[in-house]
mmCIF file of C-alpha atoms and ligand atoms in Angstrom:
data_model
loop_
_atom_site.group_PDB
_atom_site.id
_atom_site.type_symbol
_atom_site.label_atom_id
_atom_site.label_comp_id
_atom_site.label_asym_id
_atom_site.label_seq_id
_atom_site.Cartn_x
_atom_site.Cartn_y
_atom_site.Cartn_z
ATOM 1 C CA MET A 1 -42.386 61.090 -28.422
ATOM 2 C CA GLY A 2 -38.821 60.288 -27.475
ATOM 3 C CA SER A 3 -37.598 56.951 -28.729
ATOM 4 C CA LEU A 4 -40.511 56.245 -31.029
ATOM 5 C CA LYS A 5 -38.994 57.444 -34.297
ATOM 6 C CA PRO A 6 -40.046 56.334 -37.755
ATOM 7 C CA ALA A 7 -37.344 54.097 -39.260
ATOM 8 C CA THR A 8 -37.382 55.183 -42.859
ATOM 9 C CA THR A 9 -39.339 57.751 -44.730
ATOM 10 C CA ALA A 10 -40.476 55.142 -47.238
ATOM 11 C CA ALA A 11 -42.052 52.925 -44.566
ATOM 12 C CA HIS A 12 -43.421 55.986 -42.874
ATOM 13 C CA ASP A 13 -45.149 57.117 -46.022
ATOM 14 C CA ALA A 14 -46.754 53.696 -46.394
ATOM 15 C CA GLY A 15 -48.205 53.980 -42.870
ATOM 16 C CA PHE A 16 -45.716 51.639 -41.149
ATOM 17 C CA LEU A 17 -43.697 52.330 -38.086
ATOM 18 C CA ALA A 18 -40.569 50.362 -37.264
ATOM 19 C CA THR A 19 -39.387 50.564 -33.690
ATOM 20 C CA ARG A 20 -38.165 48.438 -30.818
ATOM 21 C CA ALA A 21 -40.851 46.504 -28.949
ATOM 22 C CA ASP A 22 -39.437 47.831 -25.678
ATOM 23 C CA ALA A 23 -39.855 51.388 -26.822
ATOM 24 C CA LEU A 24 -43.423 50.802 -27.941
ATOM 25 C CA ILE A 25 -44.434 49.006 -24.740
ATOM 26 C CA ASN A 26 -42.764 51.595 -22.547
ATOM 27 C CA TRP A 27 -44.390 54.374 -24.517
ATOM 28 C CA GLY A 28 -47.779 52.812 -23.908
ATOM 29 C CA ARG A 29 -47.121 52.193 -20.227
ATOM 30 C CA LYS A 30 -45.742 55.567 -19.347
ATOM 31 C CA ASN A 31 -48.518 57.518 -21.029
ATOM 32 C CA SER A 32 -51.377 55.658 -19.435
ATOM 33 C CA LEU A 33 -50.512 55.361 -15.774
ATOM 34 C CA TRP A 34 -53.540 54.562 -13.659
ATOM 35 C CA PRO A 35 -52.942 55.965 -10.180
ATOM 36 C CA MET A 36 -54.197 54.283 -7.048
ATOM 37 C CA PRO A 37 -54.680 57.267 -4.724
ATOM 38 C CA LEU A 38 -53.852 56.148 -1.211
ATOM 39 C CA GLY A 39 -54.702 59.413 0.550
ATOM 40 C CA LEU A 40 -53.812 58.760 4.179
ATOM 41 C CA SER A 41 -53.911 62.292 5.563
ATOM 42 C CA CYS A 42 -53.368 65.937 4.601
ATOM 43 C CA CYS A 43 -51.353 65.151 1.443
ATOM 44 C CA GLY A 44 -54.443 63.455 0.076
ATOM 45 C CA ILE A 45 -56.051 66.887 -0.400
ATOM 46 C CA GLU A 46 -53.242 68.015 -2.686
ATOM 47 C CA LEU A 47 -53.520 64.744 -4.527
ATOM 48 C CA MET A 48 -57.186 65.465 -5.204
ATOM 49 C CA ALA A 49 -56.257 68.922 -6.448
ATOM 50 C CA MET A 50 -53.744 67.336 -8.781
ATOM 51 C CA ILE A 51 -56.369 65.057 -10.297
ATOM 52 C CA GLY A 52 -58.905 67.902 -10.544
ATOM 53 C CA PRO A 53 -59.307 70.245 -13.505
ATOM 54 C CA LYS A 54 -57.012 73.026 -12.317
ATOM 55 C CA PHE A 55 -53.822 70.987 -12.412
ATOM 56 C CA ASP A 56 -55.220 68.308 -14.667
ATOM 57 C CA ILE A 57 -52.906 65.323 -14.883
ATOM 58 C CA ALA A 58 -54.974 64.178 -17.858
ATOM 59 C CA ARG A 59 -52.382 66.160 -19.798
ATOM 60 C CA PHE A 60 -49.885 63.453 -18.828
ATOM 61 C CA GLY A 61 -52.180 60.489 -19.235
ATOM 62 C CA ALA A 62 -52.520 59.671 -15.548
ATOM 63 C CA GLU A 63 -55.967 61.012 -14.715
ATOM 64 C CA ALA A 64 -57.827 57.707 -14.471
ATOM 65 C CA ALA A 65 -57.596 57.284 -10.703
ATOM 66 C CA ARG A 66 -59.266 54.111 -9.580
ATOM 67 C CA PHE A 67 -60.098 53.049 -6.081
ATOM 68 C CA SER A 68 -59.514 49.404 -6.810
ATOM 69 C CA PRO A 69 -55.881 48.292 -6.735
ATOM 70 C CA ARG A 70 -56.711 45.633 -9.328
ATOM 71 C CA GLN A 71 -57.103 48.334 -11.955
ATOM 72 C CA CYS A 72 -54.079 50.450 -11.099
ATOM 73 C CA ASP A 73 -50.400 50.461 -11.820
ATOM 74 C CA LEU A 74 -49.208 53.523 -9.907
ATOM 75 C CA LEU A 75 -49.536 53.592 -6.132
ATOM 76 C CA ILE A 76 -49.346 57.143 -4.787
ATOM 77 C CA VAL A 77 -48.878 56.983 -1.023
ATOM 78 C CA ALA A 78 -50.085 60.414 0.033
ATOM 79 C CA GLY A 79 -49.857 60.927 3.743
ATOM 80 C CA THR A 80 -48.727 59.577 7.065
ATOM 81 C CA LEU A 81 -48.465 55.813 7.092
ATOM 82 C CA THR A 82 -48.973 54.379 10.563
ATOM 83 C CA TRP A 83 -47.948 50.889 11.536
ATOM 84 C CA LYS A 84 -51.610 50.099 11.967
ATOM 85 C CA MET A 85 -52.162 50.919 8.288
ATOM 86 C CA ALA A 86 -48.894 49.427 7.026
ATOM 87 C CA HIS A 87 -50.274 45.954 6.501
ATOM 88 C CA ALA A 88 -53.216 47.302 4.482
ATOM 89 C CA CYS A 89 -50.913 49.490 2.409
ATOM 90 C CA ARG A 90 -48.631 46.616 1.519
ATOM 91 C CA THR A 91 -51.644 44.425 0.717
ATOM 92 C CA ILE A 92 -52.933 47.085 -1.690
ATOM 93 C CA PHE A 93 -49.544 47.105 -3.367
ATOM 94 C CA ASP A 94 -49.540 43.326 -3.619
ATOM 95 C CA GLN A 95 -52.987 43.367 -5.196
ATOM 96 C CA MET A 96 -51.920 45.658 -7.999
ATOM 97 C CA PRO A 97 -51.052 43.804 -11.203
ATOM 98 C CA ASP A 98 -47.554 44.022 -12.637
ATOM 99 C CA PRO A 99 -46.017 46.249 -13.846
ATOM 100 C CA LYS A 100 -46.459 48.699 -11.004
ATOM 101 C CA TRP A 101 -44.715 51.732 -9.598
ATOM 102 C CA VAL A 102 -44.821 53.668 -6.336
ATOM 103 C CA ILE A 103 -44.607 57.391 -5.617
ATOM 104 C CA ALA A 104 -44.017 58.438 -2.011
ATOM 105 C CA MET A 105 -45.740 61.800 -1.797
ATOM 106 C CA GLY A 106 -44.739 64.179 0.986
ATOM 107 C CA VAL A 107 -42.140 63.937 3.715
ATOM 108 C CA CYS A 108 -44.367 61.733 5.839
ATOM 109 C CA SER A 109 -44.432 58.897 3.398
ATOM 110 C CA SER A 110 -40.835 59.537 2.306
ATOM 111 C CA THR A 111 -39.210 59.558 5.744
ATOM 112 C CA GLY A 112 -41.853 59.677 8.467
ATOM 113 C CA GLY A 113 -41.550 63.469 8.394
ATOM 114 C CA MET A 114 -42.162 65.254 11.639
ATOM 115 C CA TYR A 115 -43.746 62.154 13.155
ATOM 116 C CA ASP A 116 -40.630 60.635 14.614
ATOM 117 C CA SER A 117 -42.749 58.332 16.684
ATOM 118 C CA TYR A 118 -43.444 54.745 17.615
ATOM 119 C CA ALA A 119 -46.718 54.768 15.700
ATOM 120 C CA VAL A 120 -45.541 55.961 12.286
ATOM 121 C CA VAL A 121 -43.655 54.048 9.612
ATOM 122 C CA GLN A 122 -40.421 55.969 9.104
ATOM 123 C CA GLY A 123 -40.698 56.092 5.346
ATOM 124 C CA VAL A 124 -42.851 53.815 3.209
ATOM 125 C CA ASP A 125 -39.671 52.410 1.679
ATOM 126 C CA MET A 126 -39.556 50.267 4.801
ATOM 127 C CA ILE A 127 -42.398 48.240 3.346
ATOM 128 C CA LEU A 128 -42.651 49.174 -0.346
ATOM 129 C CA PRO A 129 -40.206 49.647 -3.226
ATOM 130 C CA VAL A 130 -40.484 53.373 -3.942
ATOM 131 C CA ASP A 131 -39.664 54.750 -7.397
ATOM 132 C CA VAL A 132 -39.981 58.494 -6.852
ATOM 133 C CA TYR A 133 -39.955 60.517 -3.623
ATOM 134 C CA VAL A 134 -41.658 63.899 -3.536
ATOM 135 C CA PRO A 135 -40.470 66.293 -0.806
ATOM 136 C CA GLY A 136 -42.756 68.880 0.718
ATOM 137 C CA CYS A 137 -45.319 69.130 3.475
ATOM 138 C CA PRO A 138 -47.522 68.896 1.550
ATOM 139 C CA PRO A 139 -45.943 68.995 -1.903
ATOM 140 C CA ARG A 140 -47.773 71.235 -4.329
ATOM 141 C CA PRO A 141 -49.707 69.383 -7.029
ATOM 142 C CA ASP A 142 -47.159 70.554 -9.605
ATOM 143 C CA ALA A 143 -44.428 68.786 -7.615
ATOM 144 C CA VAL A 144 -46.356 65.550 -7.854
ATOM 145 C CA ILE A 145 -46.886 66.106 -11.570
ATOM 146 C CA ASP A 146 -43.133 66.546 -11.825
ATOM 147 C CA ALA A 147 -42.748 63.216 -10.032
ATOM 148 C CA ILE A 148 -45.016 61.585 -12.591
ATOM 149 C CA LEU A 149 -42.880 63.037 -15.390
ATOM 150 C CA LYS A 150 -39.755 61.692 -13.685
ATOM 151 C CA LEU A 151 -41.413 58.329 -13.336
ATOM 152 C CA GLN A 152 -42.239 58.400 -17.044
ATOM 153 C CA LYS A 153 -38.543 58.953 -17.774
ATOM 154 C CA LYS A 154 -37.741 56.009 -15.553
ATOM 155 C CA ILE A 155 -40.300 53.777 -17.261
ATOM 156 C CA GLU A 156 -38.738 54.721 -20.593
ATOM 157 C CA ARG A 157 -35.488 53.076 -19.475
ATOM 158 C CA GLU A 158 -37.048 49.751 -18.507
ATOM 159 C CA SER A 159 -36.801 46.611 -20.652
ATOM 160 C CA PRO A 160 -40.152 44.816 -20.580
ATOM 161 C CA LEU A 161 -39.047 42.183 -23.106
ATOM 162 C CA LYS A 162 -36.021 41.283 -21.046
ATOM 163 C CA VAL A 163 -38.337 40.757 -18.100
ATOM 164 C CA LEU A 164 -40.585 38.636 -20.281
ATOM 165 C CA PHE A 165 -37.802 36.350 -21.520
ATOM 166 C CA GLN A 166 -35.375 36.315 -18.632
ATOM 167 C CA GLY A 167 -37.724 36.690 -15.701
ATOM 168 C CA ARG A 168 -37.689 39.298 -13.011
ATOM 169 C CA GLY A 169 -34.649 40.411 -11.126
ATOM 170 C CA GLU A 170 -32.613 41.344 -14.175
ATOM 171 C CA LEU A 171 -33.887 44.732 -15.110
ATOM 172 C CA ASP A 172 -31.505 47.145 -16.769
ATOM 173 C CA GLU A 173 -29.246 49.433 -14.788
ATOM 174 C CA GLY A 174 -31.190 52.205 -13.176
ATOM 175 C CA GLY A 175 -34.421 50.306 -13.568
ATOM 176 C CA THR A 176 -33.852 47.655 -10.905
ATOM 177 C CA ARG A 177 -36.688 47.469 -8.449
ATOM 178 C CA GLU A 178 -36.735 45.575 -5.202
ATOM 179 C CA PHE A 179 -40.091 43.948 -5.655
ATOM 180 C CA ASP A 180 -38.538 41.910 -8.416
ATOM 181 C CA MET A 181 -36.916 39.918 -5.646
ATOM 182 C CA PRO A 182 -38.608 36.902 -4.128
ATOM 183 C CA PRO A 183 -41.317 37.777 -1.627
ATOM 184 C CA ASN A 184 -40.145 38.902 1.805
ATOM 185 C CA GLN A 185 -36.727 40.027 0.673
ATOM 186 C CA ALA A 186 -37.860 43.478 -0.326
ATOM 187 C CA VAL A 187 -38.623 44.193 3.284
ATOM 188 C CA ALA A 188 -35.712 42.246 4.635
ATOM 189 C CA THR A 189 -33.104 44.150 2.674
ATOM 190 C CA HIS A 190 -34.709 47.448 3.332
ATOM 191 C CA ARG A 191 -34.858 47.561 7.001
ATOM 192 C CA ILE A 192 -34.370 44.420 8.883
ATOM 193 C CA GLY A 193 -31.049 43.342 7.452
ATOM 194 C CA THR A 194 -31.410 39.603 7.519
ATOM 195 C CA PHE A 195 -34.583 37.669 7.501
ATOM 196 C CA GLU A 196 -33.655 35.460 10.430
ATOM 197 C CA PRO A 197 -36.121 35.751 13.282
ATOM 198 C CA VAL A 198 -34.810 37.922 16.055
ATOM 199 C CA ALA A 199 -34.295 36.048 19.299
ATOM 200 C CA GLY A 200 -37.070 36.648 21.778
ATOM 201 C CA GLU A 201 -40.274 38.478 21.153
ATOM 202 C CA GLY A 202 -39.130 42.058 20.922
ATOM 203 C CA GLY A 203 -38.126 44.057 17.889
ATOM 204 C CA GLU A 204 -35.085 46.210 17.440
ATOM 205 C CA GLU A 205 -34.865 49.410 19.362
ATOM 206 C CA ARG A 206 -34.414 52.425 17.159
ATOM 207 C CA THR A 207 -31.338 54.507 17.760
ATOM 208 C CA MET B 1 -74.304 68.644 47.855
ATOM 209 C CA THR B 2 -70.830 68.136 46.497
ATOM 210 C CA ALA B 3 -69.704 65.043 44.687
ATOM 211 C CA ILE B 4 -67.686 63.893 47.679
ATOM 212 C CA ASP B 5 -70.703 64.316 49.951
ATOM 213 C CA ARG B 6 -72.844 62.173 47.678
ATOM 214 C CA ILE B 7 -70.244 59.415 47.606
ATOM 215 C CA THR B 8 -69.740 59.518 51.361
ATOM 216 C CA ALA B 9 -73.497 59.213 51.866
ATOM 217 C CA ALA B 10 -73.788 56.216 49.553
ATOM 218 C CA MET B 11 -70.607 54.254 50.226
ATOM 219 C CA ALA B 12 -69.461 52.405 53.338
ATOM 220 C CA GLU B 13 -66.781 54.064 55.425
ATOM 221 C CA GLY B 14 -63.225 53.028 54.643
ATOM 222 C CA THR B 15 -63.835 51.643 51.154
ATOM 223 C CA PHE B 16 -62.321 54.706 49.530
ATOM 224 C CA GLU B 17 -60.069 57.586 50.382
ATOM 225 C CA VAL B 18 -60.658 61.227 49.554
ATOM 226 C CA ILE B 19 -57.568 62.993 48.262
ATOM 227 C CA GLU B 20 -56.806 66.596 47.427
ATOM 228 C CA PRO B 21 -55.153 66.878 44.055
ATOM 229 C CA ARG B 22 -53.277 70.014 43.092
ATOM 230 C CA ASP B 23 -55.776 71.090 40.465
ATOM 231 C CA GLY B 24 -58.666 71.175 42.942
ATOM 232 C CA MET B 25 -60.910 68.619 41.279
ATOM 233 C CA PRO B 26 -62.608 66.282 43.787
ATOM 234 C CA CYS B 27 -60.793 62.978 43.698
ATOM 235 C CA VAL B 28 -61.144 59.607 45.378
ATOM 236 C CA ALA B 29 -58.655 56.761 45.509
ATOM 237 C CA VAL B 30 -59.720 53.120 45.763
ATOM 238 C CA ALA B 31 -58.049 49.734 45.693
ATOM 239 C CA ALA B 32 -58.561 47.613 42.591
ATOM 240 C CA ASP B 33 -60.871 45.183 44.394
ATOM 241 C CA GLY B 34 -63.093 48.002 45.656
ATOM 242 C CA LEU B 35 -63.356 49.663 42.251
ATOM 243 C CA ARG B 36 -66.492 47.926 40.994
ATOM 244 C CA ALA B 37 -68.524 48.839 44.089
ATOM 245 C CA LEU B 38 -67.481 52.477 43.843
ATOM 246 C CA MET B 39 -68.225 52.613 40.109
ATOM 247 C CA GLU B 40 -71.699 51.129 40.546
ATOM 248 C CA CYS B 41 -72.338 53.672 43.274
ATOM 249 C CA LEU B 42 -71.188 56.530 41.016
ATOM 250 C CA ARG B 43 -73.398 55.340 38.187
ATOM 251 C CA ASN B 44 -76.542 54.438 40.111
ATOM 252 C CA ASP B 45 -76.572 56.581 43.256
ATOM 253 C CA CYS B 46 -74.405 59.631 42.623
ATOM 254 C CA GLY B 47 -75.710 60.696 39.206
ATOM 255 C CA PHE B 48 -72.541 60.516 37.146
ATOM 256 C CA GLU B 49 -74.040 59.745 33.743
ATOM 257 C CA THR B 50 -70.922 60.395 31.687
ATOM 258 C CA ASN B 51 -67.465 58.943 31.736
ATOM 259 C CA THR B 52 -65.152 61.589 30.333
ATOM 260 C CA PHE B 53 -62.059 59.466 29.971
ATOM 261 C CA VAL B 54 -60.048 56.544 31.220
ATOM 262 C CA THR B 55 -56.300 56.760 31.169
ATOM 263 C CA ALA B 56 -53.295 55.706 33.191
ATOM 264 C CA ILE B 57 -50.097 57.237 34.461
ATOM 265 C CA ASP B 58 -46.878 55.317 34.829
ATOM 266 C CA ARG B 59 -45.639 56.489 38.220
ATOM 267 C CA SER B 60 -42.519 54.378 38.287
ATOM 268 C CA ALA B 61 -40.237 56.972 36.685
ATOM 269 C CA GLY B 62 -40.154 60.530 35.437
ATOM 270 C CA ALA B 63 -41.491 63.732 36.972
ATOM 271 C CA LEU B 64 -44.542 62.038 38.502
ATOM 272 C CA ALA B 65 -42.630 59.151 40.052
ATOM 273 C CA ILE B 66 -43.781 58.028 43.473
ATOM 274 C CA GLU B 67 -43.707 54.245 43.583
ATOM 275 C CA PRO B 68 -43.552 51.516 40.930
ATOM 276 C CA CYS B 69 -47.183 51.331 39.821
ATOM 277 C CA TYR B 70 -49.624 52.384 37.158
ATOM 278 C CA GLU B 71 -52.270 54.794 38.266
ATOM 279 C CA VAL B 72 -55.465 54.156 36.313
ATOM 280 C CA THR B 73 -57.446 57.377 36.304
ATOM 281 C CA TYR B 74 -61.136 57.816 35.537
ATOM 282 C CA GLN B 75 -63.007 61.052 35.263
ATOM 283 C CA PHE B 76 -66.784 61.423 35.383
ATOM 284 C CA LEU B 77 -69.244 64.201 34.717
ATOM 285 C CA SER B 78 -72.676 64.639 36.255
ATOM 286 C CA HIS B 79 -75.030 66.692 34.122
ATOM 287 C CA ALA B 80 -77.714 66.616 36.821
ATOM 288 C CA HIS B 81 -75.457 68.061 39.525
ATOM 289 C CA GLY B 82 -73.087 69.967 37.291
ATOM 290 C CA ASP B 83 -69.894 68.593 38.799
ATOM 291 C CA ARG B 84 -67.089 66.196 38.072
ATOM 292 C CA ILE B 85 -65.114 63.597 39.958
ATOM 293 C CA ARG B 86 -61.861 61.814 39.430
ATOM 294 C CA VAL B 87 -61.219 58.253 40.548
ATOM 295 C CA ARG B 88 -57.774 56.827 40.895
ATOM 296 C CA VAL B 89 -56.680 53.244 41.381
ATOM 297 C CA ARG B 90 -53.101 52.012 41.623
ATOM 298 C CA VAL B 91 -52.118 48.680 40.104
ATOM 299 C CA PRO B 92 -48.753 46.899 40.161
ATOM 300 C CA LEU B 93 -46.313 47.059 37.235
ATOM 301 C CA THR B 94 -46.410 43.339 36.655
ATOM 302 C CA ASP B 95 -49.756 41.937 35.584
ATOM 303 C CA PRO B 96 -51.783 45.154 35.947
ATOM 304 C CA LYS B 97 -55.497 44.438 36.063
ATOM 305 C CA VAL B 98 -58.674 46.320 36.895
ATOM 306 C CA PRO B 99 -62.326 45.369 36.370
ATOM 307 C CA THR B 100 -63.983 46.904 33.344
ATOM 308 C CA ILE B 101 -66.694 49.571 33.610
ATOM 309 C CA THR B 102 -67.855 49.252 30.015
ATOM 310 C CA ASP B 103 -71.105 47.613 31.116
ATOM 311 C CA LEU B 104 -71.930 50.695 33.220
ATOM 312 C CA TRP B 105 -70.807 53.355 30.714
ATOM 313 C CA PRO B 106 -70.769 51.730 27.249
ATOM 314 C CA GLY B 107 -68.833 54.639 25.742
ATOM 315 C CA THR B 108 -65.876 53.707 27.919
ATOM 316 C CA SER B 109 -65.094 50.776 25.672
ATOM 317 C CA PHE B 110 -62.681 52.613 23.397
ATOM 318 C CA CYS B 111 -61.020 54.455 26.300
ATOM 319 C CA GLU B 112 -60.268 51.148 27.951
ATOM 320 C CA ARG B 113 -58.977 49.690 24.715
ATOM 321 C CA GLU B 114 -56.668 52.657 24.264
ATOM 322 C CA CYS B 115 -55.457 52.368 27.842
ATOM 323 C CA TYR B 116 -54.800 48.679 27.304
ATOM 324 C CA ASP B 117 -52.947 49.468 24.086
ATOM 325 C CA MET B 118 -50.767 52.200 25.561
ATOM 326 C CA PHE B 119 -50.131 50.825 29.059
ATOM 327 C CA GLY B 120 -50.960 47.143 28.919
ATOM 328 C CA ILE B 121 -53.571 47.409 31.637
ATOM 329 C CA VAL B 122 -56.019 44.537 31.336
ATOM 330 C CA PHE B 123 -59.647 45.502 31.861
ATOM 331 C CA GLU B 124 -61.164 42.263 33.053
ATOM 332 C CA GLY B 125 -64.590 41.556 31.625
ATOM 333 C CA HIS B 126 -64.242 43.975 28.715
ATOM 334 C CA PRO B 127 -66.253 42.570 25.796
ATOM 335 C CA ASP B 128 -63.632 43.273 23.119
ATOM 336 C CA LEU B 129 -60.251 44.139 24.573
ATOM 337 C CA ARG B 130 -58.133 44.588 21.442
ATOM 338 C CA ARG B 131 -55.499 47.158 20.646
ATOM 339 C CA LEU B 132 -56.858 50.425 19.347
ATOM 340 C CA LEU B 133 -53.994 52.461 17.893
ATOM 341 C CA MET B 134 -51.106 50.070 17.464
ATOM 342 C CA PRO B 135 -51.372 47.070 15.148
ATOM 343 C CA GLU B 136 -52.784 43.862 16.522
ATOM 344 C CA GLY B 137 -49.918 41.663 17.696
ATOM 345 C CA TYR B 138 -47.465 44.463 18.577
ATOM 346 C CA ASP B 139 -45.339 43.394 21.519
ATOM 347 C CA HIS B 140 -44.970 46.620 23.437
ATOM 348 C CA HIS B 141 -47.001 49.253 25.225
ATOM 349 C CA PRO B 142 -45.706 52.623 24.068
ATOM 350 C CA LEU B 143 -46.633 54.940 26.934
ATOM 351 C CA ARG B 144 -44.882 52.899 29.580
ATOM 352 C CA LYS B 145 -41.822 54.606 30.976
ATOM 353 C CA ASP B 146 -39.536 51.722 30.046
ATOM 354 C CA PHE B 147 -40.513 52.045 26.376
ATOM 355 C CA PRO B 148 -37.774 53.857 24.415
ATOM 356 C CA HIS B 149 -38.536 57.401 23.397
ATOM 357 C CA ARG B 150 -38.410 56.905 19.635
ATOM 358 C CA GLY B 151 -40.221 53.627 19.535
ATOM 359 C CA ILE B 152 -39.567 50.000 18.689
ATOM 360 C CA GLU B 153 -40.187 48.782 15.187
ATOM 361 C CA PRO B 154 -42.605 45.873 14.928
ATOM 362 C CA ASP B 155 -40.085 43.597 13.228
ATOM 363 C CA ARG B 156 -41.576 40.341 14.397
ATOM 364 C CA LEU B 157 -45.050 41.468 13.416
ATOM 365 C CA TYR B 158 -43.769 42.501 10.036
ATOM 366 C CA ARG B 159 -42.334 39.069 9.457
ATOM 367 C CA GLU B 160 -45.659 37.540 10.355
ATOM 368 C CA TRP B 161 -47.460 39.746 7.847
ATOM 369 C CA GLU B 162 -44.969 38.828 5.180
ATOM 370 C CA ARG B 163 -45.382 35.155 5.889
ATOM 371 C CA GLY B 164 -49.162 35.548 5.698
ATOM 372 C CA ARG B 165 -48.922 37.351 2.386
ATOM 373 C CA ALA B 166 -46.457 34.831 0.978
ATOM 374 C CA ALA B 167 -48.822 32.018 1.915
ATOM 375 C CA THR B 168 -51.688 33.565 -0.061
ATOM 376 C CA ARG B 169 -49.587 34.364 -3.108
HETATM 377 S S1 SF4 C 301 -46.124 65.491 4.490
HETATM 378 FE FE1 SF4 C 301 -47.194 67.133 5.594
HETATM 379 S S2 SF4 C 301 -49.072 67.449 4.424
HETATM 380 FE FE2 SF4 C 301 -48.245 65.454 3.822
HETATM 381 S S3 SF4 C 301 -49.244 63.956 5.167
HETATM 382 FE FE3 SF4 C 301 -47.337 64.551 6.127
HETATM 383 S S4 SF4 C 301 -47.908 66.212 7.516
HETATM 384 FE FE4 SF4 C 301 -49.573 65.984 6.034
#
């Protein structure tokens, strides 16, 4: 159970548990992740296998996949994200309540993969703050389970109380996430550099 | 009776030109203003019930370069006669326009939308000429020869989306 240790044996015997609020909240969060399965192409099949009985992520408390972003806190982008879909994907992320995390599953969502093309977003980190990247084409379900375990380790290091009292943008080292910035900046810093409109109508040519 | 024979019987002399493509499929070339008449003839008099596809070729550069133009290409299938025909119409690079044929072959709608999306060819009279594959509001037409090989990111569009989302927050 990691950081949730009984303080004294006396209190323990009386049925009390003394711990840090952060540790308790993080423990609750990390062991009941509710994934939002965004299966965009072939990786979605492996994602279904992961949720099914053979691989069984219920063992790690993340089996309650919901198809409404309002009920989820873990967005798993599984598949090739096209620019046509990008707006919808970001809207789904925006609709999820805080706190929320993102796993980019497969090389397509991590980097664009083999689709080095005008139509495909070259990595969902262009539009979303990604917590864990899973390589593979497609990654095996166990690789995604490993990503969930890594994400649990990451959640353990966060300071929810600090966020509560000091506001967003001041998460602890290693736990900083871009969506804690004001809206628009997450994208701006990721890809576009500055948020000043580019002169003329065209975008930047990729090199 | 071959496809070319049927067209020659039904159409006035000089409104189209028969050409011999390398792959041997019967092919006719028309000017953009003569396209509608030819298409109505194909649909009503020559028995071409099916439009197989609509696409375009940018002939201004690359291996197929001949002159600066887009070549809008249609292909049709006749189940009754068991043959096919290809129709070709050249339009200029700036302001490329052809009349739509969606009213004659309703299934052509998506083909024309894709062609508009990829080449920027405007199908006049199309009931719903929106982009098909690229996001609405993208500035470029990816299959044109002057479009860079690895694409252009829709930065401006992305800013618009962000502004829209920020406004609803
Ligand atoms: S990473 Fe491979 S398996 Fe996954 S969506 Fe891309 S192409 Fe499909």
